Amino acid sequence: MNNDSLTRIAGLTVGHFSDTRRPTGCTVVLSPQGAVAGVDVRGAAPGTRETDLLSPGNTVPHVHGIVLSGGSAYGLDAASGVMRWLEEHGHGLCVGPVRVPIVPAAVIFDLMVDDFSQGGLRIRPDAHAGYQACVDASPAPVAQGNVGAGAGATVGKMNGPNCAMKGGVGSAALTVNGVTVAALVVCNALGDVVDPLTGQLLAGARRSPDSLELLNIRQAQLAGHAMHSVPVGSNTTIGVVATDAVLTKPQAQRLAQVAHDGLARSICPVHTPLDGDTLFALATGTSAHAPDMMLLSTLAAEVTAMAVVRAVQAATELRLGQHWWPAMTRVPHAE
């Protein structure tokens, strides 16, 4: 089977936990043998854990997993379950007689994706969710759409949350000259999603809660359209870009930085005061290829943009009581 997703990178597995009680969940990228990592945070409302240790000047050389979770700051608890699973399986940083798994994490805000009838706001990913995502992890092609951290993801909230559409998880991979770069993105953007190759508006803010007509945030803002109030931090696109090339920590950080170009090509607006956009980079070194950073940078931006597009392409419609988040496939001109 052709694998066109993050798990094309040898040494990485991906698992999802999707909560059946409310649309939320978490997605885990495991690198049990350790991977060199970097991170770059561009949004002004991030929710993260263990990002400081990824600084090139800090000591710890490898991570053993990355958690992408729903649940806003509550969802950071999922990383504790991932640490427990890794410890039980003998993985982690060796510190004397103890192994300490290094598991950075980032979250999206999906607490408002609910019918508000059964106390759903208190349902969010926890340590059990993170552990179960590890149990689910495999090298198989990554499941995309309304799964894991993408279960409650929505896009296009600048005309109010009731005019948003369904986001989700997307993944893509490219191999050039024997080196592979791949990305996995959880798209929960404030802005619209556009096809970077054609400029076509794919999904985003609708003109009204009962309409399938897209507003086009960029054009509306330039025309002076007054946007509805959006809760702070109610958005955020997070993800992982990975390569099988051999990278240093500074090079991994650079890969995370340039991957944000892919977000800028496919989400408009992006990196807003109300998004916590965060991208991690992983390098497994399994190809044994020395890095061509110019090529890797090009590929990182490309696969990140592809993953964003695939997130909305794979997403399916969600209805909860009176609330409706249509999928891209329902928009007449988004075919």
Coordinates of C-alpha atoms in Angstrom, one line a residue:
M1 CA 0.0 0.0 0.0
N2 CA 1.3 3.4 -0.9
N3 CA 1.8 5.5 2.2
D4 CA 1.4 9.2 1.5
S5 CA 1.4 10.4 5.1
L6 CA 3.7 11.0 8.1
T7 CA 4.3 7.4 8.7
R8 CA 6.2 7.1 5.5
I9 CA 9.1 8.3 7.7
A10 CA 10.7 5.1 9.0
G11 CA 10.8 5.1 12.8
L12 CA 7.6 7.0 13.4
T13 CA 4.1 5.6 14.3
V14 CA 0.9 7.6 14.7
G15 CA -2.1 6.8 16.8
H16 CA -5.5 8.5 17.4
F17 CA -7.9 8.6 20.3
S18 CA -11.4 9.9 19.4
D19 CA -13.8 10.4 22.3
T20 CA -17.2 8.9 21.6
R21 CA -18.9 11.3 24.1
R22 CA -18.1 14.6 22.4
P23 CA -16.1 15.5 19.3
T24 CA -12.6 15.8 20.7
G25 CA -9.5 13.6 21.0
C26 CA -5.8 13.5 20.6
T27 CA -3.2 12.3 18.1
V28 CA 0.2 10.9 19.1
V29 CA 3.4 10.7 17.0
L30 CA 5.7 8.2 18.5
S31 CA 9.5 8.0 18.0
P32 CA 10.4 5.5 20.7
Q33 CA 14.1 5.2 19.7
G34 CA 14.4 9.0 19.9
A35 CA 14.3 11.7 17.2
V36 CA 16.0 15.1 17.0
A37 CA 13.4 17.7 17.4
G38 CA 12.6 21.4 17.0
V39 CA 9.6 23.7 17.4
D40 CA 8.4 27.0 16.2
V41 CA 5.4 28.9 17.7
R42 CA 3.9 31.6 15.5
G43 CA 0.3 32.1 16.9
A44 CA -0.3 34.5 19.8
A45 CA -2.5 32.2 21.8
P46 CA -0.6 28.9 22.1
G47 CA -1.1 26.0 24.5
T48 CA 2.1 23.9 24.7
R49 CA 4.2 21.7 26.9
E50 CA 8.0 21.0 26.9
T51 CA 8.8 23.4 24.1
D52 CA 11.7 25.1 25.9
L53 CA 13.8 22.0 26.0
L54 CA 13.7 21.9 22.2
S55 CA 15.7 25.1 22.0
P56 CA 19.0 24.3 20.2
G57 CA 21.0 25.6 23.2
N58 CA 19.4 23.2 25.7
T59 CA 20.7 19.8 26.6
V60 CA 18.2 17.1 25.9
P61 CA 19.0 15.8 22.3
H62 CA 15.9 13.7 21.5
V63 CA 12.2 13.3 22.0
H64 CA 10.2 10.1 22.2
G65 CA 6.8 11.4 21.2
I66 CA 4.7 14.4 20.2
V67 CA 1.1 14.9 21.4
L68 CA -1.4 17.0 19.4
S69 CA -4.6 17.3 21.4
G70 CA -8.0 18.9 21.6
G71 CA -9.3 20.2 24.9
S72 CA -7.5 23.5 25.1
A73 CA -5.0 23.6 28.0
Y74 CA -6.8 20.7 29.7
G75 CA -5.7 18.5 26.7
L76 CA -2.0 18.8 27.7
D77 CA -2.7 16.1 30.3
A78 CA -2.8 13.6 27.4
A79 CA 1.0 13.8 27.4
S80 CA 1.1 12.1 30.8
G81 CA -0.5 9.0 29.4
V82 CA 2.0 8.9 26.5
M83 CA 4.8 9.1 29.0
R84 CA 3.3 6.2 30.9
W85 CA 3.0 4.1 27.8
L86 CA 6.6 4.8 26.7
E87 CA 7.9 4.1 30.2
E88 CA 6.1 0.8 30.4
H89 CA 7.8 -0.2 27.1
G90 CA 11.3 0.8 28.2
H91 CA 11.6 4.0 26.2
G92 CA 12.9 7.4 27.4
L93 CA 16.0 9.4 28.3
C94 CA 18.3 7.3 30.4
V95 CA 18.9 9.2 33.7
G96 CA 20.8 6.7 36.0
P97 CA 18.4 3.9 36.8
V98 CA 15.4 5.8 35.4
R99 CA 14.1 6.4 31.9
V100 CA 12.2 9.6 31.4
P101 CA 10.2 9.8 28.1
I102 CA 10.4 13.3 26.6
V103 CA 7.0 14.2 25.1
P104 CA 6.3 17.8 24.0
A105 CA 2.7 18.7 23.3
A106 CA 0.4 21.3 21.7
V107 CA -3.3 21.8 21.9
I108 CA -6.2 23.2 19.9
F109 CA -9.3 24.8 21.4
D110 CA -12.4 22.7 20.6
L111 CA -14.4 23.0 23.9
M112 CA -17.2 24.8 22.1
V113 CA -17.9 22.0 19.7
D114 CA -20.8 20.5 21.7
D115 CA -24.6 20.6 21.9
F116 CA -24.3 22.0 25.5
S117 CA -26.9 19.5 26.8
Q118 CA -24.8 16.8 28.6
G119 CA -22.0 18.8 30.2
G120 CA -19.7 18.2 27.3
L121 CA -17.5 21.2 28.1
R122 CA -16.0 19.0 30.8
I123 CA -15.1 16.2 28.4
R124 CA -11.6 16.7 27.1
P125 CA -8.6 14.5 26.4
D126 CA -6.7 13.3 29.5
A127 CA -3.9 10.8 30.4
H128 CA -6.2 7.9 29.5
A129 CA -6.7 9.3 26.0
G130 CA -3.0 9.8 25.4
Y131 CA -2.3 6.2 26.5
Q132 CA -5.0 4.8 24.3
A133 CA -3.7 6.8 21.3
C134 CA -0.3 5.0 21.9
V135 CA -2.1 1.6 21.9
D136 CA -3.6 2.6 18.6
A137 CA -0.3 3.8 17.1
S138 CA 1.1 2.0 14.0
P139 CA 3.2 2.6 10.9
A140 CA 0.1 2.3 8.7
P141 CA -1.1 5.3 6.6
V142 CA -2.4 8.0 8.9
A143 CA -6.2 8.2 9.3
Q144 CA -7.4 11.7 8.4
G145 CA -10.4 13.9 8.8
N146 CA -12.6 13.8 11.9
V147 CA -10.2 11.7 14.0
G148 CA -8.0 12.2 17.0
A149 CA -7.2 15.8 17.7
G150 CA -9.1 16.7 14.6
A151 CA -12.4 15.3 15.8
G152 CA -13.6 18.7 17.0
A153 CA -11.5 20.9 14.7
T154 CA -13.3 23.7 12.8
V155 CA -12.1 26.4 10.4
G156 CA -13.3 29.8 9.3
K157 CA -14.5 31.4 12.6
M158 CA -14.0 35.1 11.7
N159 CA -17.7 35.5 11.0
G160 CA -18.6 33.9 14.3
P161 CA -18.4 30.2 15.4
N162 CA -21.8 29.4 14.0
C163 CA -20.6 30.2 10.5
A164 CA -17.6 27.9 10.7
M165 CA -16.9 24.7 8.8
K166 CA -15.4 21.4 9.7
G167 CA -11.6 21.0 9.9
G168 CA -9.6 18.0 10.9
V169 CA -6.4 16.0 10.6
G170 CA -4.5 16.0 7.3
S171 CA -1.2 14.4 6.3
A172 CA 1.1 14.3 3.3
A173 CA 4.6 13.1 2.3
L174 CA 7.1 13.7 -0.5
T175 CA 10.4 11.9 -1.3
V176 CA 13.1 13.6 -3.4
N177 CA 16.6 12.3 -4.0
G178 CA 16.2 9.5 -1.4
V179 CA 15.1 11.8 1.4
T180 CA 11.5 12.0 2.7
V181 CA 9.7 14.9 4.4
A182 CA 6.2 14.5 5.7
A183 CA 3.7 16.5 7.7
L184 CA 0.7 15.9 9.9
V185 CA -1.5 18.9 10.6
V186 CA -4.5 19.5 12.9
C187 CA -6.3 22.3 11.1
N188 CA -8.5 24.3 13.5
A189 CA -7.9 27.7 12.0
L190 CA -9.6 31.0 12.6
G191 CA -9.0 31.7 8.9
D192 CA -10.1 30.2 5.6
V193 CA -8.3 27.3 3.9
V194 CA -7.2 27.9 0.3
D195 CA -5.6 25.6 -2.3
P196 CA -2.1 27.0 -2.6
L197 CA -1.7 25.8 -6.2
T198 CA -4.8 27.4 -7.6
G199 CA -5.8 30.1 -5.0
Q200 CA -9.3 28.5 -4.8
L201 CA -11.1 29.0 -1.5
L202 CA -11.9 25.5 -0.2
A203 CA -13.4 25.9 3.3
G204 CA -13.9 28.7 5.9
A205 CA -16.3 31.3 7.1
R206 CA -19.8 31.1 5.7
R207 CA -22.0 34.1 5.1
S208 CA -24.6 33.0 7.7
P209 CA -25.2 29.9 9.9
D210 CA -27.7 28.4 7.4
S211 CA -25.7 29.2 4.3
L212 CA -23.2 27.2 2.3
E213 CA -21.8 30.3 0.6
L214 CA -18.3 31.2 1.6
L215 CA -17.7 34.7 2.8
N216 CA -14.0 34.9 1.8
I217 CA -12.4 36.5 4.8
R218 CA -9.6 38.2 2.9
Q219 CA -11.9 40.0 0.5
A220 CA -14.4 40.8 3.3
Q221 CA -11.7 42.3 5.5
L222 CA -10.2 44.4 2.7
A223 CA -13.8 45.7 2.0
G224 CA -14.2 46.7 5.6
H225 CA -16.6 43.9 6.7
A226 CA -17.0 43.9 10.5
M227 CA -16.2 40.4 11.8
H228 CA -18.0 38.9 14.8
S229 CA -16.4 38.6 18.1
V230 CA -14.3 35.4 18.4
P231 CA -13.3 34.0 21.8
V232 CA -9.6 34.3 22.5
G233 CA -7.7 31.1 21.8
S234 CA -10.7 29.4 20.2
N235 CA -8.6 28.4 17.2
T236 CA -5.1 27.1 16.4
T237 CA -3.4 24.9 13.8
I238 CA -0.8 22.5 15.1
G239 CA 1.3 19.8 13.6
V240 CA 4.5 17.8 13.0
V241 CA 6.8 18.0 10.1
A242 CA 9.3 15.1 9.9
T243 CA 12.2 13.9 7.8
D244 CA 14.4 10.8 7.7
A245 CA 17.5 12.9 7.1
V246 CA 20.1 13.4 9.7
L247 CA 19.6 16.8 11.4
T248 CA 21.1 18.7 14.3
K249 CA 18.8 20.5 16.8
P250 CA 19.4 23.9 15.1
Q251 CA 18.5 22.3 11.7
A252 CA 15.4 20.8 13.2
Q253 CA 14.3 24.1 14.6
R254 CA 14.9 25.7 11.1
L255 CA 12.7 23.0 9.6
A256 CA 9.9 23.8 12.0
Q257 CA 10.3 27.5 11.1
V258 CA 10.1 27.1 7.3
A259 CA 7.2 24.6 7.6
H260 CA 5.1 27.6 8.7
D261 CA 5.4 28.9 5.1
G262 CA 3.1 26.0 4.3
L263 CA 0.5 27.3 6.7
A264 CA 0.8 30.8 5.3
R265 CA 0.2 29.4 1.8
S266 CA -2.9 27.5 2.7
I267 CA -4.6 29.4 5.6
C268 CA -5.7 33.1 5.4
P269 CA -5.3 34.8 7.7
V270 CA -2.8 32.7 9.7
H271 CA -0.7 33.3 12.9
T272 CA -3.3 35.6 14.2
P273 CA -3.7 37.0 17.8
L274 CA -6.4 34.4 18.3
D275 CA -4.5 31.3 17.0
G276 CA -1.8 29.4 18.8
D277 CA -0.2 28.0 15.6
T278 CA 2.6 25.6 16.6
L279 CA 4.7 23.2 14.4
F280 CA 7.1 20.6 15.7
A281 CA 9.9 19.1 13.6
L282 CA 11.3 15.6 13.9
A283 CA 14.4 14.0 12.3
T284 CA 14.8 10.3 12.7
G285 CA 18.0 10.0 10.6
T286 CA 16.9 6.6 9.3
S287 CA 17.8 7.4 5.7
A288 CA 21.4 8.2 6.8
H289 CA 21.4 11.1 4.3
A290 CA 23.2 14.3 5.2
P291 CA 20.8 17.3 5.0
D292 CA 20.3 19.5 2.0
M293 CA 18.6 22.2 4.0
M294 CA 17.5 24.1 0.8
L295 CA 15.6 21.0 -0.4
L296 CA 14.3 20.1 3.0
S297 CA 13.0 23.6 3.5
T298 CA 11.1 23.5 0.2
L299 CA 9.7 20.1 1.0
A300 CA 8.7 21.1 4.5
A301 CA 6.6 24.0 3.3
E302 CA 5.1 22.0 0.5
V303 CA 3.9 19.0 2.6
T304 CA 2.6 21.2 5.4
A305 CA 0.4 23.1 2.9
M306 CA -0.7 19.8 1.4
A307 CA -1.6 18.4 4.8
V308 CA -3.8 21.5 5.6
V309 CA -5.7 21.0 2.3
R310 CA -6.1 17.3 3.0
A311 CA -7.5 18.1 6.5
V312 CA -10.5 19.8 5.1
Q313 CA -10.8 17.4 2.1
A314 CA -11.0 14.5 4.5
A315 CA -13.3 16.2 7.0
T316 CA -17.0 15.1 7.2
E317 CA -20.0 17.1 8.3
L318 CA -20.8 17.4 12.0
R319 CA -24.2 18.2 13.5
L320 CA -24.8 18.5 17.2
G321 CA -28.3 19.6 18.2
Q322 CA -28.9 23.0 16.6
H323 CA -25.2 23.4 15.6
W324 CA -23.9 22.6 12.2
W325 CA -20.4 22.4 10.8
P326 CA -20.6 21.5 7.1
A327 CA -17.7 19.8 5.3
M328 CA -15.9 21.2 2.3
T329 CA -17.7 18.7 0.1
R330 CA -21.0 20.5 0.8
V331 CA -19.7 23.8 -0.6
P332 CA -20.9 24.0 -4.3
H333 CA -17.8 25.8 -5.7
A334 CA -15.3 23.8 -3.6
E335 CA -15.1 20.8 -5.8

